[in-house]
Coordinates of C-alpha atoms in Angstrom, one line a residue:
Chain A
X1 CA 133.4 113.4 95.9
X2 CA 130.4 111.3 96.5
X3 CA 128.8 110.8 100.0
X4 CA 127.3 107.5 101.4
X5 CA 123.8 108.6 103.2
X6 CA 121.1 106.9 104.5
X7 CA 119.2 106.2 100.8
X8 CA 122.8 104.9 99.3
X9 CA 122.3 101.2 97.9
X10 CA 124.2 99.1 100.3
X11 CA 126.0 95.9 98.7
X12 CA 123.9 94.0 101.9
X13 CA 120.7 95.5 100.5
X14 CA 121.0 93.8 97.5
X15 CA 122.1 90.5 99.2
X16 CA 119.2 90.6 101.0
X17 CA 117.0 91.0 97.8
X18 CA 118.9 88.3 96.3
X19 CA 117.5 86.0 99.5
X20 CA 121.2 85.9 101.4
X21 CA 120.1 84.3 104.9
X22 CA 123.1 86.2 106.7
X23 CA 122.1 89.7 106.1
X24 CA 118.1 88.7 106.5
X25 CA 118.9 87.1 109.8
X26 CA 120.8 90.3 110.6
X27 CA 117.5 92.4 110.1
X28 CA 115.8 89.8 112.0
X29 CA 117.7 89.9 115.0
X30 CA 117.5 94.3 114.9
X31 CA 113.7 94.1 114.4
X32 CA 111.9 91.0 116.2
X33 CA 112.1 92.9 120.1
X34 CA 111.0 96.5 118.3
X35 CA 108.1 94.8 116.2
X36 CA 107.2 92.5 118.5
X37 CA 106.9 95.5 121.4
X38 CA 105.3 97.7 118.7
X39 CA 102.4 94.8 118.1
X40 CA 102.1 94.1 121.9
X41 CA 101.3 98.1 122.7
X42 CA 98.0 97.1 121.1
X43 CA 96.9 93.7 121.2
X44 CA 98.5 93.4 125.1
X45 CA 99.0 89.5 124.3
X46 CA 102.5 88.7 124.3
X47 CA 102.5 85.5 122.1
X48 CA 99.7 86.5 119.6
X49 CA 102.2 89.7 119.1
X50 CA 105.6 87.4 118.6
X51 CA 103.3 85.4 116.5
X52 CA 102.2 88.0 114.4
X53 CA 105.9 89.4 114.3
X54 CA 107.1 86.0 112.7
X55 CA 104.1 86.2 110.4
X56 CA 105.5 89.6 109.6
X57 CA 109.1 88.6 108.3
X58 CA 107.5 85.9 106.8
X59 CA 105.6 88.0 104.0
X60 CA 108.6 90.3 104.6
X61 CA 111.4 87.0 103.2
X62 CA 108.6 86.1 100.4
X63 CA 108.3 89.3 99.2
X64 CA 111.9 90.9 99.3
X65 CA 111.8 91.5 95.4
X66 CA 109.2 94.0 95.6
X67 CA 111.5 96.0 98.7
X68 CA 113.1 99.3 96.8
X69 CA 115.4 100.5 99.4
X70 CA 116.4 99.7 103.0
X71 CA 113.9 101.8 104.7
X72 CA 111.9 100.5 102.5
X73 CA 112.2 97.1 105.2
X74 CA 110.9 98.1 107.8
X75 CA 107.9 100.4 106.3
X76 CA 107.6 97.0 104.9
X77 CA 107.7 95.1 108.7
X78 CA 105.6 97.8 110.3
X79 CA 102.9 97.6 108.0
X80 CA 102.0 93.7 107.8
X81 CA 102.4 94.1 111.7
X82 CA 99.8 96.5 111.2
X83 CA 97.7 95.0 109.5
X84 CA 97.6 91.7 111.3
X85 CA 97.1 93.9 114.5
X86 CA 94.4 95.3 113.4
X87 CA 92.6 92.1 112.2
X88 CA 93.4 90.5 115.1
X89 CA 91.9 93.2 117.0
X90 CA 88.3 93.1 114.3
X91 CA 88.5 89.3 115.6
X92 CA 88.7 90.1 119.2
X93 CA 85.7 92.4 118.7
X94 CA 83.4 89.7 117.7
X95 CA 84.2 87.4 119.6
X96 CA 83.4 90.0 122.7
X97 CA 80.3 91.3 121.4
X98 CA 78.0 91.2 124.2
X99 CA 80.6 94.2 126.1
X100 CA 79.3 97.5 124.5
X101 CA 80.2 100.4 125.6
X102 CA 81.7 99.1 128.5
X103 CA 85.1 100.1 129.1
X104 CA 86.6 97.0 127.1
X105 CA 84.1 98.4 123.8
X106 CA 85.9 102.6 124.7
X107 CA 89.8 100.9 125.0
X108 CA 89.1 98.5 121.4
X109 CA 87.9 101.9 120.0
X110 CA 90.7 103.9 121.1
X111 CA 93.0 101.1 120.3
X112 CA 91.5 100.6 117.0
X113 CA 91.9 104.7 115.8
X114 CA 95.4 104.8 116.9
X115 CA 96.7 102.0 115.2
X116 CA 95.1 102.9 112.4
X117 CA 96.1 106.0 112.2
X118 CA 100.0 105.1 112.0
X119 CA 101.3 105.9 108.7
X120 CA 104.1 103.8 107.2
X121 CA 104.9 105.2 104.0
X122 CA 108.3 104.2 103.6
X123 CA 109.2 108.3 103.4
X124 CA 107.1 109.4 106.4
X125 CA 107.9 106.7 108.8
X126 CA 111.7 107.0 107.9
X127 CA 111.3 110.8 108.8
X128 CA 109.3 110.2 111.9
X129 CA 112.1 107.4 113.0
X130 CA 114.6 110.2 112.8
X131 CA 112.7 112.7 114.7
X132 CA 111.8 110.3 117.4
X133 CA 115.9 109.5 118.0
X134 CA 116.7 112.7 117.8
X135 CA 114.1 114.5 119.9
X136 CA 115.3 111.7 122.7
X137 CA 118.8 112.6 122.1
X138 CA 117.7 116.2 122.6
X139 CA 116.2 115.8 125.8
X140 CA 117.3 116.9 129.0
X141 CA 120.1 114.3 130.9
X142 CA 118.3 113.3 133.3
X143 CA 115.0 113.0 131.5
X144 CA 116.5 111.4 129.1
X145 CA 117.7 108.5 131.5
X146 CA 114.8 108.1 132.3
X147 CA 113.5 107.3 129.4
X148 CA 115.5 105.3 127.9
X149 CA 115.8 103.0 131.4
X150 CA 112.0 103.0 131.3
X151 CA 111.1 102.4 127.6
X152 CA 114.6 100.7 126.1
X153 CA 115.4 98.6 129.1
X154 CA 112.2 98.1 130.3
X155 CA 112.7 99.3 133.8
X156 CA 110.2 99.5 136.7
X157 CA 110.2 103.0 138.3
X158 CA 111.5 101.7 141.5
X159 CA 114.6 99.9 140.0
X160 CA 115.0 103.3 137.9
X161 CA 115.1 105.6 141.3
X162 CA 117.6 102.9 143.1
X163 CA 119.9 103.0 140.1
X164 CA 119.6 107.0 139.7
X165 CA 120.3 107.4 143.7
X166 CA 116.7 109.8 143.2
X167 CA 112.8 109.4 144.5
X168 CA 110.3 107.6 142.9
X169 CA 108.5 110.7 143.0
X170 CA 111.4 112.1 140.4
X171 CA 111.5 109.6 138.2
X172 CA 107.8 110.0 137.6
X173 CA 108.1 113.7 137.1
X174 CA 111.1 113.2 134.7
X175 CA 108.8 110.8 132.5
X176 CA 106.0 113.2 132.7
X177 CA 108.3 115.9 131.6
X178 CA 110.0 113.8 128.8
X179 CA 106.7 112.7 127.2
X180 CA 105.6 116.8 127.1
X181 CA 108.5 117.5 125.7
X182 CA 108.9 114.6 122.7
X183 CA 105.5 115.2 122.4
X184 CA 105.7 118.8 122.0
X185 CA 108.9 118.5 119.4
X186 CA 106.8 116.2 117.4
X187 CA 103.4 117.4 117.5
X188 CA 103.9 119.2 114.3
X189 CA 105.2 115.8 112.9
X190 CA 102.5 113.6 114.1
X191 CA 99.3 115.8 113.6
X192 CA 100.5 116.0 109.9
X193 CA 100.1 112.5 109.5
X194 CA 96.6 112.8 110.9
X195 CA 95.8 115.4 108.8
X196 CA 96.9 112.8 105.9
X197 CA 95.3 110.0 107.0
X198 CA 92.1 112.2 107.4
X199 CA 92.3 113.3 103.7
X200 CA 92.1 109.7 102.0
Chain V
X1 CA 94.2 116.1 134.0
X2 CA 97.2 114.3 136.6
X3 CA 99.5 113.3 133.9
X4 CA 100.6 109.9 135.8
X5 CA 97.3 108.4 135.2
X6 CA 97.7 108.5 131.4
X7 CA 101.2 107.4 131.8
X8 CA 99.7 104.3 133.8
X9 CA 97.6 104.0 131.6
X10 CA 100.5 103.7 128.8
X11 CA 102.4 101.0 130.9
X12 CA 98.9 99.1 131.5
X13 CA 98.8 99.2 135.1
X14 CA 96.4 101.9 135.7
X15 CA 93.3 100.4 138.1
X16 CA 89.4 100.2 137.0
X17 CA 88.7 103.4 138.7
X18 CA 91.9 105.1 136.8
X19 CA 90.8 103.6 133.5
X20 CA 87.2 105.4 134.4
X21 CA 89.2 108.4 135.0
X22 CA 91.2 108.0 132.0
X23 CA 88.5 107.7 129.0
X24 CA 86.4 110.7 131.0
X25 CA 89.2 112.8 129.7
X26 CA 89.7 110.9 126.3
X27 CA 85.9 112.2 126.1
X28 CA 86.2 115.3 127.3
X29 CA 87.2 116.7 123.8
X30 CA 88.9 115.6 120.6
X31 CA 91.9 117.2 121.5
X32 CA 92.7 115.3 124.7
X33 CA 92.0 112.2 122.1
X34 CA 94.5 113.3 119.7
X35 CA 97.4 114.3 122.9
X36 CA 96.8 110.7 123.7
X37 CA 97.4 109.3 120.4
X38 CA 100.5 111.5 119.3
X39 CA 101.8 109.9 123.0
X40 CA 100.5 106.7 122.2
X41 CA 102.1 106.3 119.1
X42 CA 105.8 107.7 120.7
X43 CA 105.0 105.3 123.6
X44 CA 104.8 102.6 120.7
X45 CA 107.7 103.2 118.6
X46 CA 110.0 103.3 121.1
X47 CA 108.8 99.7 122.8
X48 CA 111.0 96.9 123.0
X49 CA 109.9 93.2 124.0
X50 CA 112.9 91.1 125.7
X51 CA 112.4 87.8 123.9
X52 CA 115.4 85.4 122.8
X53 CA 116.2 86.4 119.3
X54 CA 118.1 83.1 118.6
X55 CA 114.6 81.2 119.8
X56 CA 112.6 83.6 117.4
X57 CA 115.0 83.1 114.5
X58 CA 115.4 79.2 114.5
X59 CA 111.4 79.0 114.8
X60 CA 111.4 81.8 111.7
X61 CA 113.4 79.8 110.0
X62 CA 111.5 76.3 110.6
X63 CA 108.5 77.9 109.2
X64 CA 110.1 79.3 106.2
X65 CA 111.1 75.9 105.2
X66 CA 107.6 74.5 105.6
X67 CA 106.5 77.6 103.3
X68 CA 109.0 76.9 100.7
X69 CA 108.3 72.6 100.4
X70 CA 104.4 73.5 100.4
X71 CA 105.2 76.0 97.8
X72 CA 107.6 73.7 95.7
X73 CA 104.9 71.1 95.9
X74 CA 102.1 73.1 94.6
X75 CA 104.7 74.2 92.0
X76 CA 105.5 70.9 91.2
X77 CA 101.5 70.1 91.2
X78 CA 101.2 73.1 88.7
X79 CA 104.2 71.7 86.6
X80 CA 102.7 68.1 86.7
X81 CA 99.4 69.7 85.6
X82 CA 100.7 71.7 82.6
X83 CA 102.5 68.4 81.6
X84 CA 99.6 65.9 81.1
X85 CA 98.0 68.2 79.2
X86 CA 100.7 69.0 76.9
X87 CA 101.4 65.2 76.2
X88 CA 97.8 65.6 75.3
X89 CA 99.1 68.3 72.8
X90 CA 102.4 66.6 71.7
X91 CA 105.6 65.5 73.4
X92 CA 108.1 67.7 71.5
X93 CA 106.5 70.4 73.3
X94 CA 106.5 69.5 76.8
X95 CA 110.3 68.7 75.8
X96 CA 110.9 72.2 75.2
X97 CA 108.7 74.0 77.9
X98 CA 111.0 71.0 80.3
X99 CA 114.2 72.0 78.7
X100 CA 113.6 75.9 78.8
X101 CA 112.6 75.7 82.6
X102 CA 116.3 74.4 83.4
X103 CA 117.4 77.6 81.9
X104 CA 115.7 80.1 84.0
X105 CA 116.5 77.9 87.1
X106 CA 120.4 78.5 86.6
X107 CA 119.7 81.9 85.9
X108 CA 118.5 82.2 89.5
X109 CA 121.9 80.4 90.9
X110 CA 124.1 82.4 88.7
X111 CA 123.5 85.5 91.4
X112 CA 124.0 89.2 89.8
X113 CA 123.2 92.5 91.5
X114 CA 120.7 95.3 89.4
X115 CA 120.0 98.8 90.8
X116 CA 118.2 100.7 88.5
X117 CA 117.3 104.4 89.1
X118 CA 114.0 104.7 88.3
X119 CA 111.9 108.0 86.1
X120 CA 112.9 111.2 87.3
X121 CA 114.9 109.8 90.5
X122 CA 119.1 109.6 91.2
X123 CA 120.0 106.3 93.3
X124 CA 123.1 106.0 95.0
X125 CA 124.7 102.9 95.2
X126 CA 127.5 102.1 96.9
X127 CA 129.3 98.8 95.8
X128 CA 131.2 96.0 97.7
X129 CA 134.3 97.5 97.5
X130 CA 133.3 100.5 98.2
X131 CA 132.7 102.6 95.6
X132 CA 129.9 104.8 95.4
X133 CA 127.9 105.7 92.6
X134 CA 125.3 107.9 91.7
X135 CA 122.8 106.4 89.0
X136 CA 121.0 109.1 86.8
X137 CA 117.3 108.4 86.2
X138 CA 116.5 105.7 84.8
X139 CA 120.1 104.1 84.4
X140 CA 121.0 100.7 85.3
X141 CA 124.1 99.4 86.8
X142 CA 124.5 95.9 87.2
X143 CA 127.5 93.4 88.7
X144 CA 128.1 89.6 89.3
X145 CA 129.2 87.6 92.5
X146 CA 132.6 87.9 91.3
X147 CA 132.8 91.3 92.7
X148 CA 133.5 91.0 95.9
X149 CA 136.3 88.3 94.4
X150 CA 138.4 91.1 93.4
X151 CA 136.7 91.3 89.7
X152 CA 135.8 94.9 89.5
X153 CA 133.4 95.0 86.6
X154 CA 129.8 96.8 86.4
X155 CA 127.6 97.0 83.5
X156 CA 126.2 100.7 83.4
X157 CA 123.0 101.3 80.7
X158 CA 122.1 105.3 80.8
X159 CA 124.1 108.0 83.0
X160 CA 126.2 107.6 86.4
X161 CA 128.9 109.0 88.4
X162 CA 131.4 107.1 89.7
X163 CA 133.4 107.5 92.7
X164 CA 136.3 104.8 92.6
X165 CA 137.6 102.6 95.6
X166 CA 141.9 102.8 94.7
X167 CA 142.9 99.3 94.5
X168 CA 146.1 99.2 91.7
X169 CA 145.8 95.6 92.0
X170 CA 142.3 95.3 90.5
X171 CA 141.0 97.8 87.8
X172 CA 137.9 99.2 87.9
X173 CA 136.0 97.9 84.4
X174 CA 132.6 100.1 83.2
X175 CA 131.3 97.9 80.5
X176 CA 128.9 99.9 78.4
X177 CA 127.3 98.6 75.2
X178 CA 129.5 100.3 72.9
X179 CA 132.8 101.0 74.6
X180 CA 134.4 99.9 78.6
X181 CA 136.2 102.3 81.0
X182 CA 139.0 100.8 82.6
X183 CA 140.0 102.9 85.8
X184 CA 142.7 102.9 88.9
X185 CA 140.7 104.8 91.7
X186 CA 139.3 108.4 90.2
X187 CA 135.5 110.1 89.5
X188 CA 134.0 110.1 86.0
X189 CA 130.8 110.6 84.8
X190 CA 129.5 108.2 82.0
X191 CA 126.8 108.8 79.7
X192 CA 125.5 105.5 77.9
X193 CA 122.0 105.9 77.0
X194 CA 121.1 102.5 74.4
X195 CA 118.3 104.5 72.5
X196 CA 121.3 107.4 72.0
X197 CA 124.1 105.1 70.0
X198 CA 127.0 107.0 71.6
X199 CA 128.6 106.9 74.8
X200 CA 130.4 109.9 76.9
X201 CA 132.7 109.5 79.3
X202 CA 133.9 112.9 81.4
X203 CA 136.9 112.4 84.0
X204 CA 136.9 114.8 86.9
X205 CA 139.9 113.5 88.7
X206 CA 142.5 110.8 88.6
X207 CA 142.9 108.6 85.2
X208 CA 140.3 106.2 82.9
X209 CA 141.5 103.8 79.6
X210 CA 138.8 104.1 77.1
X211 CA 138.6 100.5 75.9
X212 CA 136.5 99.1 72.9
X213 CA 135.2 95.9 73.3
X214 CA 137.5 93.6 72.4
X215 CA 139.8 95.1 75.5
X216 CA 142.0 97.5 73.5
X217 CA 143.0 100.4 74.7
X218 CA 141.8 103.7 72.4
X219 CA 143.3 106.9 74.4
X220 CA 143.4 107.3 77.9
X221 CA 141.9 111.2 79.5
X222 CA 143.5 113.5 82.4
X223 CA 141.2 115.4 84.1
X224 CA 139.3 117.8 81.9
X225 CA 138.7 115.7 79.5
X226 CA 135.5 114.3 77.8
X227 CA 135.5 111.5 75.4
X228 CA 132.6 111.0 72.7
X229 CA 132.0 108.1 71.0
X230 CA 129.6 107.8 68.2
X231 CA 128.5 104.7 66.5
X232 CA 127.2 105.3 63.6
X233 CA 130.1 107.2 62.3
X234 CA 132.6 105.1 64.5
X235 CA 134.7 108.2 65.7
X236 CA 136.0 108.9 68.7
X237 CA 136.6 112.7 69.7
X238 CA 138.5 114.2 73.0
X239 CA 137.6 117.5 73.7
X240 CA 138.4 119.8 76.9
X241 CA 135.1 120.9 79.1
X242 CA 133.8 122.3 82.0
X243 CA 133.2 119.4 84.1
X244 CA 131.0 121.3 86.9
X245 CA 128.2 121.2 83.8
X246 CA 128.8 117.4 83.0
X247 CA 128.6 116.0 86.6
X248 CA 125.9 118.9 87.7
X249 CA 123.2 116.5 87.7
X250 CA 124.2 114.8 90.7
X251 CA 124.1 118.1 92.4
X252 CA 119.6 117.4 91.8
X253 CA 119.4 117.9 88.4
X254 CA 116.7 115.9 86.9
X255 CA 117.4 115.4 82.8
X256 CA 113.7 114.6 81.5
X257 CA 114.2 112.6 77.5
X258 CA 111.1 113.1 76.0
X259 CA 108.7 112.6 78.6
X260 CA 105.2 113.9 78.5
X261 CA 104.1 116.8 80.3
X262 CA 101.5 114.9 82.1
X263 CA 104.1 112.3 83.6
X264 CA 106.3 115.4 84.3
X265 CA 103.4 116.7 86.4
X266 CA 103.3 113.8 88.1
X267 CA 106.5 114.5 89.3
X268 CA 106.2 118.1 89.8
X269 CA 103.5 117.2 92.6
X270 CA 105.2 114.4 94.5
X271 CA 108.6 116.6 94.8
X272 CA 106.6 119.7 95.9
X273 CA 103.2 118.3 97.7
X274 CA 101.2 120.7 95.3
X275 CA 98.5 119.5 93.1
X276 CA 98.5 120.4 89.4
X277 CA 95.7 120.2 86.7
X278 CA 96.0 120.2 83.0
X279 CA 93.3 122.0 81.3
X280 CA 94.4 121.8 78.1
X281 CA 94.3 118.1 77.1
X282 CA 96.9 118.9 74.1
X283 CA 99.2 119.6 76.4
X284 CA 100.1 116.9 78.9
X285 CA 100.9 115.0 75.4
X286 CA 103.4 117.1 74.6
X287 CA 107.0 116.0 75.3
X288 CA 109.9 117.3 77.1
X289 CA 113.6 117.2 76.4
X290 CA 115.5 119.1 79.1
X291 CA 117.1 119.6 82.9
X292 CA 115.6 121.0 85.6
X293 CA 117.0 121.6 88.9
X294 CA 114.6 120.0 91.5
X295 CA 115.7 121.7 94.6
X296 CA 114.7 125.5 93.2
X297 CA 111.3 126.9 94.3
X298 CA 108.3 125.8 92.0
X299 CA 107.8 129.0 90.3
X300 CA 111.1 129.0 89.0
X301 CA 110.7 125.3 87.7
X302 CA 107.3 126.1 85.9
X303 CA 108.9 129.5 84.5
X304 CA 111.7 127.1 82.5
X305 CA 109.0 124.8 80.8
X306 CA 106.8 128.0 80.2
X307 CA 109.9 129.4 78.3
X308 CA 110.6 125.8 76.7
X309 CA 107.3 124.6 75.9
X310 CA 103.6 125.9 74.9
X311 CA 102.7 125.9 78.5
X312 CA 100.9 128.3 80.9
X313 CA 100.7 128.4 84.1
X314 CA 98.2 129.5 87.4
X315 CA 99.2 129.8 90.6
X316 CA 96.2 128.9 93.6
X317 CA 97.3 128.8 97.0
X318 CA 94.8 127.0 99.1
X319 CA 94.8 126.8 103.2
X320 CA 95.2 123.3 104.9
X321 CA 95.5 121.7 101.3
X322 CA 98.2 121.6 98.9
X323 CA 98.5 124.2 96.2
X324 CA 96.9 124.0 93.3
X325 CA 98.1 124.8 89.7
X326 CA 96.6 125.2 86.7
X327 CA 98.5 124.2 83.6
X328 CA 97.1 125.4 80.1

C-alpha cells in the first residue's frame, strides 16, 4: 500500500547519521569524481579542487547530525564545495591584483557570478538533478552519445568521431545541438533560480 | 555568435584571440551572459574528474583521524580544565560530573535509529526489513540495532502507517506508551499521541494482537476494525469504520493540534510559494485544531479555516513575485 520514493528514510541513511564508515565510504566513492569535476569547472586547478573536495566530506562526516534526508547530502557536499570555491577564488583575486581588466580580471568576474549564482537548496538542487538526467535521457541518440562520451567519459572529440565511425565536424555539431537543446528544456528551470538568487 | 567558440571555451581550450572573441559577446548584452551561465552551470553538473577513489578515500580517512585525536585532545583539555576547578569547588562534585559522563558515553555505543516527522510534514521511512512507514507530523519512530537481528520492534510516539514486511518467523512489535501491536505482515494505522492519553490502532488489511504492556494479548482486529484505548478510564472499545477516513492522511493530509495561525501561515507559504500577512495581530494567536488537505488549490484551503476560525481573507496576485494574502 505504501511506496518507497526518493524522500523514503532509508535504513542506510540513518547508518550514515549514526557515523557507519561503510555506507559514508559508499557516498564517498559516488561523489568524490562529480564534486571534484564540479570544483575544477571553476578554480581549473586540479589538486586545489580534490583538496577542497576532501575538505568537503570532511565538514560533511563532522556534521552528519544536522543532514535531514538523503538529498539533503549532497546539497550538503555541493555547498561547502561552493563555498570553498569561491574563497579560493576571493584569494586568487588578491593575490593577482595588479591584472585589472585584463582578460584574467573579465574570466574571475564571470567565474565569480556563476558560481555564485548556483543554488543548493536541498529542494531546488534535487529538482534540477532530475531535470538535468532526464533532459539527457531525452535527447536525441546520437546527440546524446555524444554527450555523455564527451562530458561522462571525458572523451576528446577525435576519439569520439573514431569510436562513432562519424566526422569530427559531426561530433561538434551534435554537442552544439545537445547544449541548445538541454539548455532550452531547462532554461525555465535555471533562470528561476536566478530570479531567486536575485530577490535575496 | 559561432557556437564552437563558447563550447571551447567550456572545455578550456579556446586560444587568446577566441577568449577575446568570447567575452566580446559575454559583453554584448546581459542575455548572452545569462545563455552562458545557464550552459555553464549544465557544463558543471555534469563533470566528472577521473581520480582513484580508493587513493581519495584512504587520504579522507587519514585526515579524519587526525581531526578526531586533535578533537579528543582539546576535549580532554576542556575536561581537564573543568576538573581543577571543580576540586577547587569540592571533590564529590567532580565525582559526579566524572561518573555521569560515562553514562552519556555508552549511550552513544548503544546505537538506536530516530526519524521524527517534523511540524506539518509526513516522512516515510522505510526500515531494514523492509517495511515502510509513513510518519504523521510530528510523530517519532524509533528502533535499536537489534533490528536488523531479526528483533522487529519500533517505538512509535504520535500517528503512522505501517506497511509490514511478512516474516511469520519474527513478529512485527509497535510499542506505544500505553499499549504494543503485535503483527504478522499487514497495514495499520496507529494513533499514539503522549499529550492525548489514548492510543488508536485501525487495521486495513491482514491481522494485529493488541498487547498491553506486560505482553498480554487483549483482542486481536480483522480488517475493519478500529481499537481505542483510553487511559484514564482503562477501557478498551472495538468498533467497525471506514478506514479510507483513518489512513486518509497519508494521501496529504496535514492534521494541525492546536497550532497558531501565524505558524500555520508559515506553512501555508512554503507549500504554495505565496506570501501572507496577518493584519490583525489577534489573530495569528489564535489556535487551530483540524485537517487540511495540502494538495487542493489555496483558495479552497483558506475557505476551510475562514469557515473554522475568525479569519478573513484577501487575495493579491502580483507579477514576477509571489502572491500575496492578506489575513484579517
Amino acid at each position: 500500500m505504501l511506496k518507497k520514493n526518493s524522500d523514503t528514510i532509508s535504513p542506510e541513511f540513518l547508518l550514515f547519521k549514526a557515523g557507519n564508515e561503510k555506507v559514508f565510504d559508499k557516498i564517498f566513492r559516488i561523489n568524490y569524481n562529480k564534486v571534484t569535476g564540479f570544483c575544477n569547472q571553476f578554480i581549473f586547478d586540479l589538486d586545489k579542487s580534490k583538496s577542497i573536495t576532501q575538505e568537503a566530506f570532511l565538514k560533511l562526516w563532522l556534521n552528519r547530525d544536522k543532514v535531514q534526508t538523503e538529498n539533503g547530502i549532497y546539497s550538503f557536499l555541493y555547498t561547502a564545495a561552493k563555498t570553498e570555491c569561491l574563497n579560493y577564488l576571493r584569494h586568487k583575486k588578491i593575490e593577482k591584483k595588479y591584472l585589472q581588466k585584463s582578460i584574467e580580471e573579465k574570466e574571475y568576474l564571470l567565474t565569480h557570478d556563476i558560481i555564485k549564482s548556483f543554488n543548493f537548496d536541498e529542494i531546488h538542487f534535487t529538482e534540477l538533478e532530475k531535470a538535468i538526467q532526464k533532459a539527457i535521457e531525452e535527447l536525441p541518440d546520437r546527440c546524446r552519445e555524444v554527450f555523455l562520451k564527451s562530458r561522462s567519459e571525458g572523451k576528446k572529440n577525435r576519439e569520439i568521431a573514431e569510436e562513432l565511425g562519424i566526422a569530427v565536424k559531426s561530433v561538434e555539431t551534435n554537442m552544439t545541438r545537445a547544449l541548445k537543446i538541454l539548455r532550452k528544456r531547462l532554461a525555465e528551470f535555471l533562470t528561476v533560480l536566478i530570479v531567486l538568487i536575485l530577490g535575496f | 555568435m559561432n557556437f564552437d567558440i563558447i563550447i571551447k571555451y567550456l572545455n578550456g581550450t579556446s586560444s587568446s584571440e577566441e577568449k577575446q572573441q568570447f567575452f566580446a559577446w559575454i559583453e554584448e548584452n546581459p542575455e548572452n551572459k545569462n545563455e552562458f551561465l545557464e550552459l555553464k552551470k549544465i557544463w558543471a553538473l555534469t563533470e566528472k574528474t577521473d581520480e582513484d577513489e580508493s587513493t581519495a578515500l584512504a587520504l579522507f580517512h587519514n585526515s579524519a583521524k587526525k581531526h578526531n585525536n586533535k578533537s579528543l585532545l582539546f576535549k580532554a583539555l576542556k575536561q581537564a580544565a573543568i576538573y581543577i576547578l571543580l576540586i577547587g569547588i569540592g571533590g564529590i562534585l567532580s565525582w559526579f560530573v566524572l561518573s555521569s559522563d560515562k553514562v552519556s558515553e555508552n549511550e552513544i555505543y548503544a546505537s538506536n535509529y530516530t526519524v521524527t516527522a517534523p511540524q506539518g510534514q509526513m516522512t516515510n521511512v522505510e526500515l531494514p526489513d523492509g517495511t515502510l512507514v509513513m510518519l504523521n507530523s510530528r510523530s517519532t519512530i524509533s528502533y535499536d540495532n537489534d533490528f536488523s537481528h531479526g528483533k522487529r520492534e519500533v517505538t512509535l510516539n504520535g500517528e503512522a502507517f505501517f506497511d509490514v514486511q511478512k516474516d511469520q518467523e519474527h513478529p512485527f512489535i509497535v510499542k506505544s506508551p500505553l499499549l504494543d501491536i503485535k503483527v504478522y505482515g499487514t497495514s495499520f494505522n496507529i494513533e499514539a499521541y503522549p499529550e492525548d492519553n489514548s492510543i488508536s490502532a485501525t487495521l486495513v488489511d491482514g491481522s494485529i494482537s493488541v498487547l498491553n504492556k506486560d505482553g498480554l494479548e487483549l483482542t486481536k482486529l480483522v480488517p475493519g476494525e478500529k481499537a481505542r484505548y483510553t487511559a484514564t478510564d482503562n477501557k478498551l472499545i472495538v468498533s467497525e469504520v471506514n478506514t479510507d477516513m483513518f489512513v486518509s492522511w497519508k494521501k496529504g493530509l496535514i492534521t494541525f493540534r492546536n497550532e497558531k495561525l501565524e505558524d500555520i501561515a508559515k506553512k501555508i507559504e512554503r507549500w504554495y510559494n505565496v506570501e501572507i500577512v496577518i493584519r490583525n495581530k489577534q489573530l495569528g494567536k489564535e489556535l487551530y485544531f483540524g485537517t487540511i488537505l495540502k494538495n487542493k488549490p489555496i483558495d479552497q484551503i483558506l475557505e476551510v479555516f475562514k469557515l473554522t476560525t475568525s479569519l478573513k481573507y484577501e487575495i493579491v496576485p502580483r507579477a514576477n513575485e509571489p502572491t500575496l494574502i492578506y489575513w484579517d
